[in-house]
Coordinates of C-alpha atoms in Angstrom, one line a residue:
M11 CA 171.1 168.2 -36.6
K12 CA 174.1 166.1 -37.8
G13 CA 174.4 165.0 -41.4
V14 CA 172.7 168.2 -42.6
C15 CA 174.6 171.3 -43.6
G16 CA 171.8 173.6 -42.8
K17 CA 172.2 175.8 -45.9
L18 CA 171.7 176.0 -49.6
L19 CA 173.8 178.0 -52.1
E20 CA 171.9 180.4 -54.2
I21 CA 173.5 181.6 -57.4
D22 CA 172.2 184.2 -59.8
V23 CA 174.0 183.5 -63.1
S24 CA 172.8 186.8 -64.5
T25 CA 175.0 188.8 -62.0
G26 CA 177.3 186.2 -60.6
K27 CA 176.1 187.0 -57.1
T28 CA 175.7 184.3 -54.5
K29 CA 174.2 184.0 -51.0
N30 CA 173.3 181.3 -48.5
I31 CA 169.8 180.2 -47.7
T32 CA 169.3 178.8 -44.2
I33 CA 167.6 175.4 -43.9
S34 CA 166.4 175.0 -40.3
D35 CA 166.1 171.7 -38.4
E36 CA 162.3 172.3 -38.4
M37 CA 162.4 172.4 -42.3
V38 CA 164.2 169.1 -42.3
E39 CA 161.7 167.6 -39.9
K40 CA 158.8 168.7 -42.1
Y41 CA 160.2 168.0 -45.6
L42 CA 163.4 165.9 -45.0
G43 CA 165.3 167.0 -48.2
G44 CA 165.3 166.0 -51.8
R45 CA 161.8 166.0 -53.2
G46 CA 160.2 167.3 -50.1
L47 CA 162.5 170.3 -49.6
G48 CA 162.3 170.9 -53.4
A49 CA 158.5 171.1 -53.3
R50 CA 158.7 173.8 -50.7
L51 CA 161.4 175.8 -52.5
L52 CA 159.8 175.6 -56.0
F53 CA 156.4 176.7 -54.7
D54 CA 157.9 179.6 -52.9
T55 CA 160.4 180.8 -55.4
V56 CA 158.8 180.4 -58.9
P57 CA 156.1 183.0 -59.8
V58 CA 152.8 181.8 -61.1
N59 CA 152.7 181.1 -64.9
T60 CA 156.5 181.5 -65.3
D61 CA 157.8 180.4 -68.7
P62 CA 160.0 177.3 -67.9
L63 CA 162.8 178.5 -70.2
S64 CA 162.8 182.1 -68.9
P65 CA 165.3 183.5 -66.4
E66 CA 162.6 183.6 -63.8
N67 CA 162.5 179.8 -63.6
V68 CA 164.9 178.2 -61.1
L69 CA 167.0 175.1 -61.3
I70 CA 167.3 173.4 -57.9
F71 CA 169.9 170.7 -57.2
L72 CA 169.2 169.0 -53.8
T73 CA 170.8 166.3 -51.7
G74 CA 169.1 164.6 -48.7
P75 CA 169.9 164.1 -45.0
L76 CA 171.5 160.7 -45.8
T77 CA 173.7 162.0 -48.7
A78 CA 177.5 161.5 -48.4
T79 CA 177.1 159.0 -45.6
M80 CA 177.6 155.3 -45.6
V81 CA 173.9 154.6 -46.1
P82 CA 173.4 152.3 -49.1
G83 CA 172.5 154.2 -52.3
S84 CA 173.0 157.6 -50.7
S85 CA 174.9 159.3 -53.6
K86 CA 171.6 160.4 -55.2
F87 CA 170.6 163.9 -56.0
V88 CA 167.4 165.4 -57.5
V89 CA 167.0 168.3 -60.0
I90 CA 163.7 170.2 -59.5
T91 CA 162.3 172.9 -61.7
K92 CA 159.2 173.9 -63.7
S93 CA 159.2 171.5 -66.7
P94 CA 159.5 172.9 -70.2
L95 CA 157.9 169.7 -71.4
T96 CA 154.7 169.8 -69.3
H97 CA 154.8 173.4 -67.8
G98 CA 154.2 171.8 -64.4
W99 CA 156.1 170.2 -61.6
C100 CA 159.4 168.4 -62.5
D101 CA 161.7 166.3 -60.3
S102 CA 164.4 164.3 -62.0
Y103 CA 166.8 162.0 -60.2
S104 CA 170.4 160.9 -60.7
S105 CA 173.4 159.8 -58.8
G106 CA 177.1 160.6 -58.9
R107 CA 180.0 162.2 -57.1
I108 CA 178.6 165.7 -57.5
S109 CA 176.0 165.0 -54.7
V110 CA 178.7 163.8 -52.3
E111 CA 181.1 166.7 -53.2
L112 CA 178.3 169.3 -52.8
K113 CA 177.5 168.0 -49.3
K114 CA 181.2 167.9 -48.4
A115 CA 181.5 171.5 -49.6
G116 CA 179.0 172.5 -46.9
Y117 CA 175.7 172.7 -48.9
D118 CA 172.5 170.7 -48.9
G119 CA 171.9 171.9 -52.4
M120 CA 171.8 174.9 -54.7
V121 CA 169.3 177.2 -56.2
I122 CA 170.3 178.6 -59.6
R123 CA 168.5 181.7 -60.9
G124 CA 168.7 184.0 -63.9
K125 CA 170.4 183.7 -67.2
S126 CA 174.0 184.4 -68.1
N127 CA 174.7 186.7 -71.0
H128 CA 177.4 184.2 -72.3
P129 CA 178.1 180.5 -71.9
C130 CA 179.5 179.7 -68.5
Y131 CA 180.0 176.9 -66.0
L132 CA 179.8 177.0 -62.2
R133 CA 182.7 175.9 -60.0
I134 CA 182.3 175.3 -56.3
D135 CA 184.8 174.2 -53.7
S136 CA 185.0 174.5 -49.9
N137 CA 186.3 178.1 -50.1
R138 CA 184.9 179.7 -53.2
V139 CA 182.1 179.8 -55.7
E140 CA 182.7 181.3 -59.2
L141 CA 181.2 181.4 -62.7
R142 CA 183.8 180.7 -65.4
E143 CA 183.8 181.2 -69.1
A144 CA 182.6 178.1 -71.0
N145 CA 183.5 179.0 -74.6
L146 CA 185.9 176.0 -74.9
I147 CA 183.2 173.5 -73.8
W148 CA 180.1 175.0 -75.3
G149 CA 179.0 173.0 -78.3
R150 CA 180.8 169.9 -77.1
D151 CA 179.0 166.7 -76.1
S152 CA 178.7 165.7 -72.4
F153 CA 181.5 163.1 -72.5
E154 CA 184.0 165.6 -74.0
T155 CA 182.8 168.3 -71.5
E156 CA 183.3 166.1 -68.5
K157 CA 186.7 164.9 -69.7
M158 CA 187.9 168.4 -70.2
L159 CA 186.7 169.6 -66.9
R160 CA 188.2 166.7 -65.0
E161 CA 191.5 167.3 -66.7
S162 CA 191.4 171.0 -65.7
E163 CA 191.2 169.9 -62.0
A164 CA 194.3 167.7 -62.2
K165 CA 194.0 164.5 -60.1
H166 CA 191.6 165.8 -57.4
P167 CA 188.2 163.9 -57.4
I168 CA 185.4 166.2 -58.6
G169 CA 181.7 166.0 -59.2
V170 CA 180.6 167.1 -62.7
S171 CA 177.1 167.6 -64.1
S172 CA 176.8 168.9 -67.7
I173 CA 174.4 169.3 -70.6
G174 CA 175.0 168.3 -74.2
P175 CA 174.0 169.9 -77.5
A176 CA 170.4 169.0 -76.8
G177 CA 170.3 171.1 -73.7
E178 CA 172.1 174.0 -75.4
R179 CA 169.4 173.9 -78.1
L180 CA 166.6 173.7 -75.5
C181 CA 165.2 170.3 -76.5
R182 CA 162.3 169.9 -74.2
F183 CA 163.4 166.5 -73.0
A184 CA 167.1 167.2 -72.6
C185 CA 168.8 165.7 -69.6
I186 CA 171.7 166.5 -67.3
N187 CA 174.6 164.1 -67.3
S188 CA 176.9 163.1 -64.4
D189 CA 179.7 160.6 -64.2
L190 CA 179.2 160.0 -68.0
Y191 CA 176.4 157.4 -67.7
R192 CA 174.2 158.9 -65.0
Q193 CA 171.3 161.1 -66.1
A194 CA 168.7 163.4 -64.5
G195 CA 166.7 162.4 -67.5
R196 CA 163.1 163.3 -67.3
G197 CA 161.1 166.4 -67.9
G198 CA 163.6 168.6 -69.7
V199 CA 165.9 169.7 -66.8
G200 CA 168.8 170.0 -69.3
A201 CA 166.8 172.5 -71.3
V202 CA 166.3 174.7 -68.3
M203 CA 170.0 174.5 -67.6
G204 CA 170.7 175.4 -71.2
S205 CA 168.3 178.3 -71.1
K206 CA 170.5 179.8 -68.4
N207 CA 173.6 179.4 -70.6
L208 CA 175.0 177.1 -67.9
K209 CA 177.0 174.3 -69.5
A210 CA 178.3 172.5 -66.4
I211 CA 178.7 172.4 -62.7
V212 CA 181.9 171.3 -61.0
V213 CA 182.2 170.7 -57.3
K214 CA 185.1 169.5 -55.3
A215 CA 185.7 169.5 -51.5
K216 CA 187.7 167.9 -48.8
K217 CA 185.6 168.2 -45.7
E218 CA 183.8 165.1 -44.4
V219 CA 180.2 165.2 -43.4
D220 CA 179.6 165.3 -39.6
L221 CA 177.8 162.2 -38.5
H222 CA 176.1 161.4 -35.2
D223 CA 177.1 157.8 -34.7
R224 CA 179.6 156.5 -37.3
K225 CA 180.0 153.2 -35.5
R226 CA 176.3 152.5 -35.6
L227 CA 176.2 153.2 -39.3
I228 CA 178.9 150.6 -39.9
E229 CA 177.0 148.1 -37.8
L230 CA 173.8 148.7 -39.8
N231 CA 175.7 148.3 -43.1
R232 CA 177.2 145.0 -41.9
E233 CA 173.8 143.6 -41.0
N234 CA 172.2 144.8 -44.2
Y235 CA 175.1 143.5 -46.4
Q236 CA 174.5 140.0 -44.9
R237 CA 170.7 140.4 -45.8
A238 CA 171.6 141.4 -49.3
K239 CA 173.8 138.3 -49.7
K240 CA 170.9 136.1 -48.6
S241 CA 168.3 137.9 -50.7
V242 CA 167.5 136.0 -53.9
V243 CA 166.1 139.2 -55.5
A244 CA 169.0 141.3 -54.5
Q245 CA 171.5 138.7 -55.9
A246 CA 169.5 138.5 -59.2
R247 CA 169.5 142.3 -59.5
M248 CA 173.2 142.5 -58.8
K249 CA 173.8 139.8 -61.5
Y250 CA 171.4 141.1 -64.2
G251 CA 170.7 144.7 -63.3
T252 CA 167.6 146.5 -64.4
P253 CA 167.5 144.5 -67.7
L254 CA 165.9 141.7 -65.6
T255 CA 162.8 143.9 -65.6
L256 CA 162.3 143.2 -69.3
N257 CA 161.7 139.5 -68.5
I258 CA 159.1 140.6 -65.9
T259 CA 157.2 143.0 -68.1
H260 CA 157.2 140.5 -71.0
T261 CA 155.9 137.7 -68.8
G262 CA 153.2 140.0 -67.4
G263 CA 152.2 141.3 -70.9
I264 CA 153.2 144.9 -70.2
L265 CA 156.3 145.2 -72.3
P266 CA 155.7 148.2 -74.7
T267 CA 155.8 146.9 -78.2
K268 CA 155.4 148.8 -81.5
N269 CA 154.5 152.1 -79.9
F270 CA 152.4 150.5 -77.2
Q271 CA 150.2 148.6 -79.6
F272 CA 151.2 145.3 -78.0
G273 CA 152.4 144.0 -74.6
T274 CA 154.8 141.2 -75.5
W275 CA 157.5 140.6 -78.1
E276 CA 159.1 137.2 -78.3
K277 CA 162.1 138.5 -80.3
A278 CA 163.2 140.5 -77.2
L279 CA 163.9 137.3 -75.3
K280 CA 167.6 136.3 -75.0
K281 CA 168.5 139.2 -77.4
I282 CA 167.8 142.4 -75.4
D283 CA 166.5 141.0 -72.1
S284 CA 168.6 140.1 -69.0
V285 CA 170.2 137.1 -70.8
G286 CA 171.1 139.2 -73.9
V287 CA 172.6 142.0 -71.9
Y288 CA 174.5 139.7 -69.5
K289 CA 176.2 138.1 -72.5
S290 CA 177.7 141.5 -73.3
T291 CA 178.6 142.4 -69.7
I292 CA 182.3 142.6 -68.9
S293 CA 181.9 143.8 -65.3
H294 CA 179.6 145.2 -62.7
K295 CA 179.6 148.5 -60.9
A296 CA 178.1 150.1 -57.8
C297 CA 177.3 153.7 -57.1
L298 CA 179.2 155.5 -54.4
S299 CA 178.1 154.5 -50.9
C300 CA 176.3 151.3 -52.1
F301 CA 177.1 147.6 -51.9
T302 CA 174.4 146.5 -54.3
H303 CA 176.4 146.6 -57.5
C304 CA 173.5 146.6 -60.1
G305 CA 175.3 148.6 -62.8
M306 CA 176.3 146.6 -65.9
I307 CA 179.3 147.5 -67.9
T308 CA 178.7 146.2 -71.4
R309 CA 180.8 146.1 -74.5
V310 CA 180.0 145.0 -78.1
S311 CA 182.4 142.2 -79.2
E312 CA 181.6 142.0 -82.9
G313 CA 179.9 143.6 -85.9
K314 CA 179.5 147.1 -87.0
Y315 CA 179.6 148.6 -83.5
K316 CA 182.5 146.4 -82.2
G317 CA 184.3 148.0 -79.3
I318 CA 181.7 150.4 -78.1
G319 CA 180.4 150.1 -74.6
L320 CA 178.9 151.9 -71.6
E321 CA 177.4 151.5 -68.2
G322 CA 174.0 150.2 -69.3
P323 CA 171.7 149.9 -71.1
E324 CA 169.0 150.1 -68.4
Y325 CA 165.6 148.5 -68.8
E326 CA 163.9 151.7 -69.9
T327 CA 166.3 152.2 -72.8
L328 CA 165.9 148.5 -73.8
G329 CA 162.1 148.9 -73.8
M330 CA 161.9 152.2 -75.6
F331 CA 164.6 151.7 -78.2
G332 CA 164.1 147.9 -78.4
S333 CA 160.6 146.4 -78.3
N334 CA 158.8 149.7 -78.7
Q335 CA 160.6 150.3 -82.0
L336 CA 160.8 146.5 -83.0
I337 CA 164.6 146.6 -82.8
D338 CA 166.1 143.4 -81.4
D339 CA 169.8 144.3 -82.1
L340 CA 171.5 145.0 -78.7
P341 CA 174.6 146.7 -80.3
V342 CA 172.2 149.2 -82.0
I343 CA 170.4 149.9 -78.6
I344 CA 173.8 150.4 -77.0
Q345 CA 174.8 152.8 -79.7
A346 CA 171.5 154.7 -79.3
N347 CA 172.1 154.8 -75.5
I348 CA 175.6 156.3 -76.1
L349 CA 174.3 158.9 -78.6
C350 CA 171.6 160.0 -76.1
D351 CA 174.1 160.2 -73.3
K352 CA 176.6 162.2 -75.3
L353 CA 174.1 164.5 -76.8
G354 CA 172.1 164.9 -73.6
L355 CA 168.8 163.4 -74.4
D356 CA 166.4 161.4 -72.2
T357 CA 166.4 157.9 -73.7
I358 CA 162.7 157.3 -72.6
S359 CA 161.2 160.4 -74.3
T360 CA 163.5 160.1 -77.3
G361 CA 162.6 156.4 -77.8
N362 CA 158.9 157.2 -77.3
V363 CA 158.9 160.1 -79.9
I364 CA 160.7 157.9 -82.5
G365 CA 158.3 155.0 -81.9
F366 CA 155.3 157.4 -82.4
M367 CA 156.8 158.6 -85.7
M368 CA 157.2 155.0 -86.9
E369 CA 153.5 154.4 -86.4
C370 CA 152.6 157.7 -88.1
F371 CA 154.6 156.5 -91.2
E372 CA 153.1 153.1 -91.0
R373 CA 149.6 154.6 -91.0
E374 CA 150.6 157.0 -93.9
L375 CA 149.7 160.0 -91.8
I376 CA 152.9 161.7 -92.9
S377 CA 155.5 161.4 -95.6
S378 CA 159.2 162.0 -96.0
K379 CA 158.4 165.1 -98.0
E380 CA 157.2 166.7 -94.8
T381 CA 160.0 165.4 -92.6
D382 CA 163.1 166.4 -94.5
D383 CA 163.5 162.8 -95.9
L384 CA 163.2 161.3 -92.4
D385 CA 161.3 158.2 -93.5
I386 CA 161.3 156.0 -90.4
R387 CA 159.7 152.6 -90.0
F388 CA 159.4 150.0 -87.2
G389 CA 162.6 148.0 -87.1
D390 CA 164.7 150.6 -89.0
S391 CA 167.6 151.0 -86.6
E392 CA 169.8 153.2 -88.9
T393 CA 167.1 155.8 -89.3
S394 CA 166.3 155.6 -85.6
L395 CA 169.9 156.5 -84.8
R396 CA 169.8 159.3 -87.4
A397 CA 166.7 160.7 -85.7
I398 CA 168.5 161.0 -82.3
E399 CA 171.0 163.4 -83.8
M400 CA 168.4 165.3 -85.7
I401 CA 166.5 165.8 -82.4
A402 CA 169.5 166.8 -80.4
Y403 CA 170.7 169.4 -82.9
R404 CA 167.2 170.4 -84.0
Q405 CA 168.0 169.6 -87.6
G406 CA 165.1 169.6 -90.1
F407 CA 162.1 167.8 -88.7
G408 CA 164.1 167.0 -85.6
D409 CA 163.3 170.6 -84.6
I410 CA 159.6 169.5 -84.2
L411 CA 160.4 166.2 -82.6
A412 CA 162.5 168.0 -80.0
E413 CA 159.2 169.6 -78.7
G414 CA 157.9 166.2 -77.4
V415 CA 155.3 163.7 -78.6
K416 CA 152.3 165.8 -77.6
A417 CA 153.5 168.7 -79.7
V418 CA 154.4 166.5 -82.6
S419 CA 151.0 164.8 -82.6
E420 CA 149.3 168.3 -82.6
R421 CA 151.5 169.3 -85.6
I422 CA 150.6 166.1 -87.6
G423 CA 146.9 166.0 -86.5
K424 CA 144.8 163.4 -88.3
D425 CA 143.8 161.8 -84.9
S426 CA 147.5 160.9 -84.3
G427 CA 147.0 162.1 -80.7
R428 CA 145.1 158.9 -80.0
F429 CA 148.4 157.0 -80.0
A430 CA 150.7 159.8 -78.7
M431 CA 151.6 158.0 -75.5
H432 CA 152.0 160.7 -72.9
V433 CA 150.5 162.1 -69.7
K434 CA 150.5 165.9 -69.2
G435 CA 153.0 166.1 -72.1
M436 CA 155.6 163.7 -70.7
E437 CA 156.1 160.5 -72.7
F438 CA 155.3 157.1 -71.3
P439 CA 158.1 155.0 -69.8
A440 CA 158.5 151.3 -70.7
Y441 CA 155.4 149.9 -69.0
E442 CA 152.1 149.1 -70.9
P443 CA 149.4 150.1 -68.4
R444 CA 146.5 148.1 -69.9
G445 CA 148.0 145.0 -68.4
A446 CA 148.3 146.5 -64.9
F447 CA 145.6 148.9 -64.0
G448 CA 147.6 150.3 -61.0
S449 CA 150.2 151.5 -63.5
A450 CA 147.5 153.3 -65.4
L451 CA 146.4 155.2 -62.3
S452 CA 150.0 155.9 -61.3
Y453 CA 150.7 157.4 -64.7
A454 CA 147.5 159.5 -64.6
V455 CA 148.0 161.1 -61.2
S456 CA 151.8 161.6 -61.5
P457 CA 152.5 165.3 -61.1
R458 CA 155.4 165.3 -63.5
G459 CA 153.6 163.3 -66.2
A460 CA 153.8 159.6 -67.1
C461 CA 156.3 158.3 -64.5
H462 CA 157.8 155.0 -63.4
R463 CA 159.6 156.5 -60.4
R464 CA 156.5 157.6 -58.4
A465 CA 155.5 153.9 -57.9
W466 CA 156.2 150.5 -59.4
P467 CA 152.8 148.7 -59.5
P468 CA 154.3 145.6 -61.3
A469 CA 155.8 144.7 -57.9
K470 CA 152.2 144.1 -56.7
E471 CA 150.3 143.3 -59.9
I472 CA 152.8 141.1 -61.8
L473 CA 155.0 139.7 -59.0
G474 CA 152.6 140.0 -56.1
N475 CA 149.1 138.9 -55.2
Y476 CA 147.2 141.8 -56.6
P477 CA 144.9 141.0 -59.5
P478 CA 146.1 143.3 -62.4
Y479 CA 142.9 143.8 -64.4
T480 CA 140.7 145.4 -61.9
V481 CA 140.3 148.8 -60.2
E482 CA 139.5 147.3 -56.8
G483 CA 142.0 148.5 -54.2
K484 CA 144.2 150.2 -56.8
A485 CA 143.9 153.7 -55.4
E486 CA 145.0 152.6 -52.0
M487 CA 147.8 150.5 -53.4
V488 CA 149.1 153.3 -55.6
K489 CA 148.9 155.8 -52.7
C490 CA 150.9 153.5 -50.5
L491 CA 153.6 153.0 -53.2
Y492 CA 153.7 156.8 -53.8
D493 CA 154.2 157.5 -50.1
E494 CA 156.9 154.9 -49.7
N495 CA 158.9 156.4 -52.6
C496 CA 158.2 159.9 -51.5
I497 CA 160.2 159.2 -48.3
L498 CA 163.0 157.5 -50.3
H499 CA 163.2 160.4 -52.7
S500 CA 163.3 162.9 -49.9
F501 CA 165.9 161.1 -47.9
L502 CA 167.5 160.8 -51.4
V503 CA 168.4 157.2 -51.4
C504 CA 168.2 154.7 -54.3
D505 CA 165.2 152.5 -54.9
M506 CA 167.4 149.4 -55.5
P507 CA 168.6 148.6 -52.0
A508 CA 165.3 149.7 -50.6
K509 CA 163.3 147.4 -52.8
F510 CA 165.5 144.4 -53.3
I511 CA 167.4 143.8 -50.1
P512 CA 164.8 145.0 -49.0
L513 CA 165.2 147.9 -46.5
S514 CA 162.1 148.9 -44.6
Q515 CA 161.0 152.2 -43.2
D516 CA 162.2 150.9 -39.8
D517 CA 165.7 150.4 -41.4
Y518 CA 165.7 153.9 -42.7
S519 CA 164.6 155.2 -39.3
K520 CA 167.7 153.6 -37.8
Y521 CA 169.9 155.1 -40.5
F522 CA 168.4 158.5 -40.0
E523 CA 169.0 158.5 -36.3
A524 CA 172.5 157.2 -36.7
V525 CA 173.3 160.0 -39.2
T526 CA 171.4 162.9 -37.6
G527 CA 170.9 162.0 -34.0
G528 CA 167.2 162.6 -34.2
P529 CA 164.4 159.9 -34.0
I530 CA 161.8 159.5 -36.7
S531 CA 158.8 157.1 -36.8
K532 CA 156.5 155.5 -39.3
D533 CA 153.8 158.0 -38.3
D534 CA 156.2 160.8 -39.1
F535 CA 156.9 159.3 -42.5
Q536 CA 153.2 159.2 -43.3
I537 CA 152.6 162.8 -42.4
I538 CA 155.7 163.9 -44.2
A539 CA 154.7 162.0 -47.4
D540 CA 151.1 163.4 -47.3
R541 CA 152.4 166.9 -46.8
I542 CA 154.9 166.7 -49.7
E543 CA 152.5 165.1 -52.2
T544 CA 149.8 167.7 -51.3
L545 CA 152.2 170.6 -51.7
I546 CA 153.3 169.3 -55.1
R547 CA 149.7 169.0 -56.1
M548 CA 149.2 172.6 -54.9
F549 CA 152.0 173.7 -57.3
N550 CA 150.3 172.1 -60.3
V551 CA 146.9 173.4 -59.3
R552 CA 148.4 176.9 -59.1
E553 CA 149.8 176.4 -62.6
G554 CA 146.3 175.4 -64.0
F555 CA 146.3 171.6 -63.7
T556 CA 143.1 169.9 -62.6
R557 CA 141.4 166.5 -62.9
K558 CA 141.2 166.9 -66.7
D559 CA 145.0 166.5 -66.8
D560 CA 144.9 163.3 -64.8
T561 CA 144.0 161.3 -67.9
L562 CA 145.5 158.7 -70.3
P563 CA 145.9 158.4 -74.1
Y564 CA 142.9 157.2 -76.2
R565 CA 144.8 153.9 -76.9
T566 CA 145.1 153.1 -73.2
L567 CA 141.5 154.1 -72.4
H568 CA 139.7 152.5 -75.3
E569 CA 141.7 150.1 -77.4
P570 CA 141.8 146.4 -76.1
L571 CA 145.3 145.0 -75.8
P572 CA 145.6 142.4 -78.6
D573 CA 148.1 140.0 -77.1
G574 CA 149.6 138.4 -74.1
P575 CA 148.0 137.5 -70.7
A576 CA 146.2 140.9 -70.7
K577 CA 144.6 140.3 -74.1
G578 CA 141.4 142.2 -74.5
Q579 CA 142.0 144.5 -71.6
F580 CA 141.7 148.3 -71.7
I581 CA 141.3 150.8 -68.9
G582 CA 138.0 152.6 -69.9
E583 CA 137.0 156.1 -68.7
E584 CA 134.6 154.7 -66.1
N585 CA 137.4 152.7 -64.5
L586 CA 139.8 155.6 -64.5
N587 CA 137.3 157.9 -63.0
R588 CA 136.5 155.5 -60.2
M589 CA 140.2 155.2 -59.4
L590 CA 140.7 158.9 -59.5
D591 CA 137.7 159.5 -57.1
E592 CA 139.1 157.0 -54.6
Y593 CA 142.7 158.3 -54.9
Y594 CA 141.6 161.9 -54.4
E595 CA 139.5 161.0 -51.4
L596 CA 142.5 159.1 -49.8
R597 CA 144.6 162.2 -50.4
G598 CA 142.1 164.6 -48.9
W599 CA 141.5 166.4 -52.3
D600 CA 138.1 167.3 -53.8
R601 CA 136.6 165.7 -56.9
L602 CA 138.6 168.1 -59.1
G603 CA 141.8 167.0 -57.4
I604 CA 142.2 170.2 -55.5
P605 CA 143.4 169.8 -51.9
K606 CA 140.6 170.7 -49.4
K607 CA 141.1 173.4 -46.8
E608 CA 141.1 171.0 -44.0
T609 CA 143.8 169.0 -45.7
L610 CA 146.0 172.1 -46.0
K611 CA 145.4 172.8 -42.3
K612 CA 146.2 169.3 -41.3
Y613 CA 149.6 169.3 -43.0
Q614 CA 150.4 172.9 -42.0
L615 CA 150.2 174.1 -45.6

């Protein structure tokens, strides 16, 4: 099969030994790559009840069959592991040169085992794999680390992924950075990398990926580029990037505000929404292998933070450090984004934990005497920035915050768990689910915890024709969205061109055949998606997860939303249970969410 290397690199950082793992064409046909292949590998390689921060856990970097080709958005990669935040399944996505270089070096991915007895980094090229001493970069932030590693490789283009101080200190929502501003952000993958004393990975290669029909790929790209030029949605996204989502969520009443107490915030408009970010944008950027340049390069032009800038901020950061903390100062949010990127923290979880603490102080459930003088209130931007560093370095009460919102609420007690906004231990992203019941179900059944990547129900409930405040048809809607994204995340292509040009499954069938030489159909996609999602469920069931974990915070279930178009709405346990029953039935799982024997047989599991 063209476009596929047919092997993974396995590295035991305890011993420095490496070997190749063969990936057959049959494995690609059953699981594609990315999320699908990762599900098979994690289930087979991690022993039951493994401590996520122990040497027995694995850290899997994977590409997909379309990686390093000319397919739009095909520079993605996924990091798969057992999450230190949830103790369950974790897949965290990013993009960058490292995915392309890894494929060009002859590998579809790598499986990292063990724990080095000293700080190290992994260097891979077309001829050699080696572990090198990392004493000079250990303790440095991700930006410094990447700069030093690039300088050490002279002028040759390289892919770099690294962790910051948060990963070194095993913060349970530490991320892995690539190309400075790209993060595998969710679930604590950076902590797993840090637990192995692995500071960074460097990959460089010269070989090109062997393609079945390069001419056909070029033809498809020409056609789809013309479609992108004509698409109003694609052009808007290329102009405003993901900050445009804030305007959508505010209009729909699902913008998280004041730790998810409200669903709208007028102060966000024209300050931290698409208009506000666009005013600070100096240029646009596309990922490798993509013509939808939705990246925004922003720079602060005046005030205390004059001169700082980055690629971003993305919508999730605007929501979690903006409206959710009642901060309408864009330069502060940009500074928070930079701090999180440098120190190696997921902006979503970090913003969520800080918002939770703000509410705890407002309710007088905790005092500064108990938090090492961290007295943090809604709208307090300076203390919010201070909290980021305390979390990353585990300083004072930051050591507790670094464990995640679920652990913090358990430490504080006093019914604070009612407004600790998480599922399975992973913090809510920037969507208030009481204003879109499909989002509530999507959060509840997500195997990695509260997740906006599994599905994007606002496309149907806010922008489409699906009534948002009902459970009718939501199980089927969410399953369809999950299955579509499962294929994208196994091909390892970006959601942006898929959703906004848009590219259909027929389009990806054509790309797949042009790359690999093998046909694939809609029926194949459906079977593959069902197989993958069931296997991931099997992993979580094996680790002790059942229906009781597919739930939502008390606030989401029982407290009516007090504002916006969804005013008065809450999910309710009866509604959630009905959606769960219907979703499980569609998946072929029993009422506890455990895959039935006939389902396992159907999908050859």
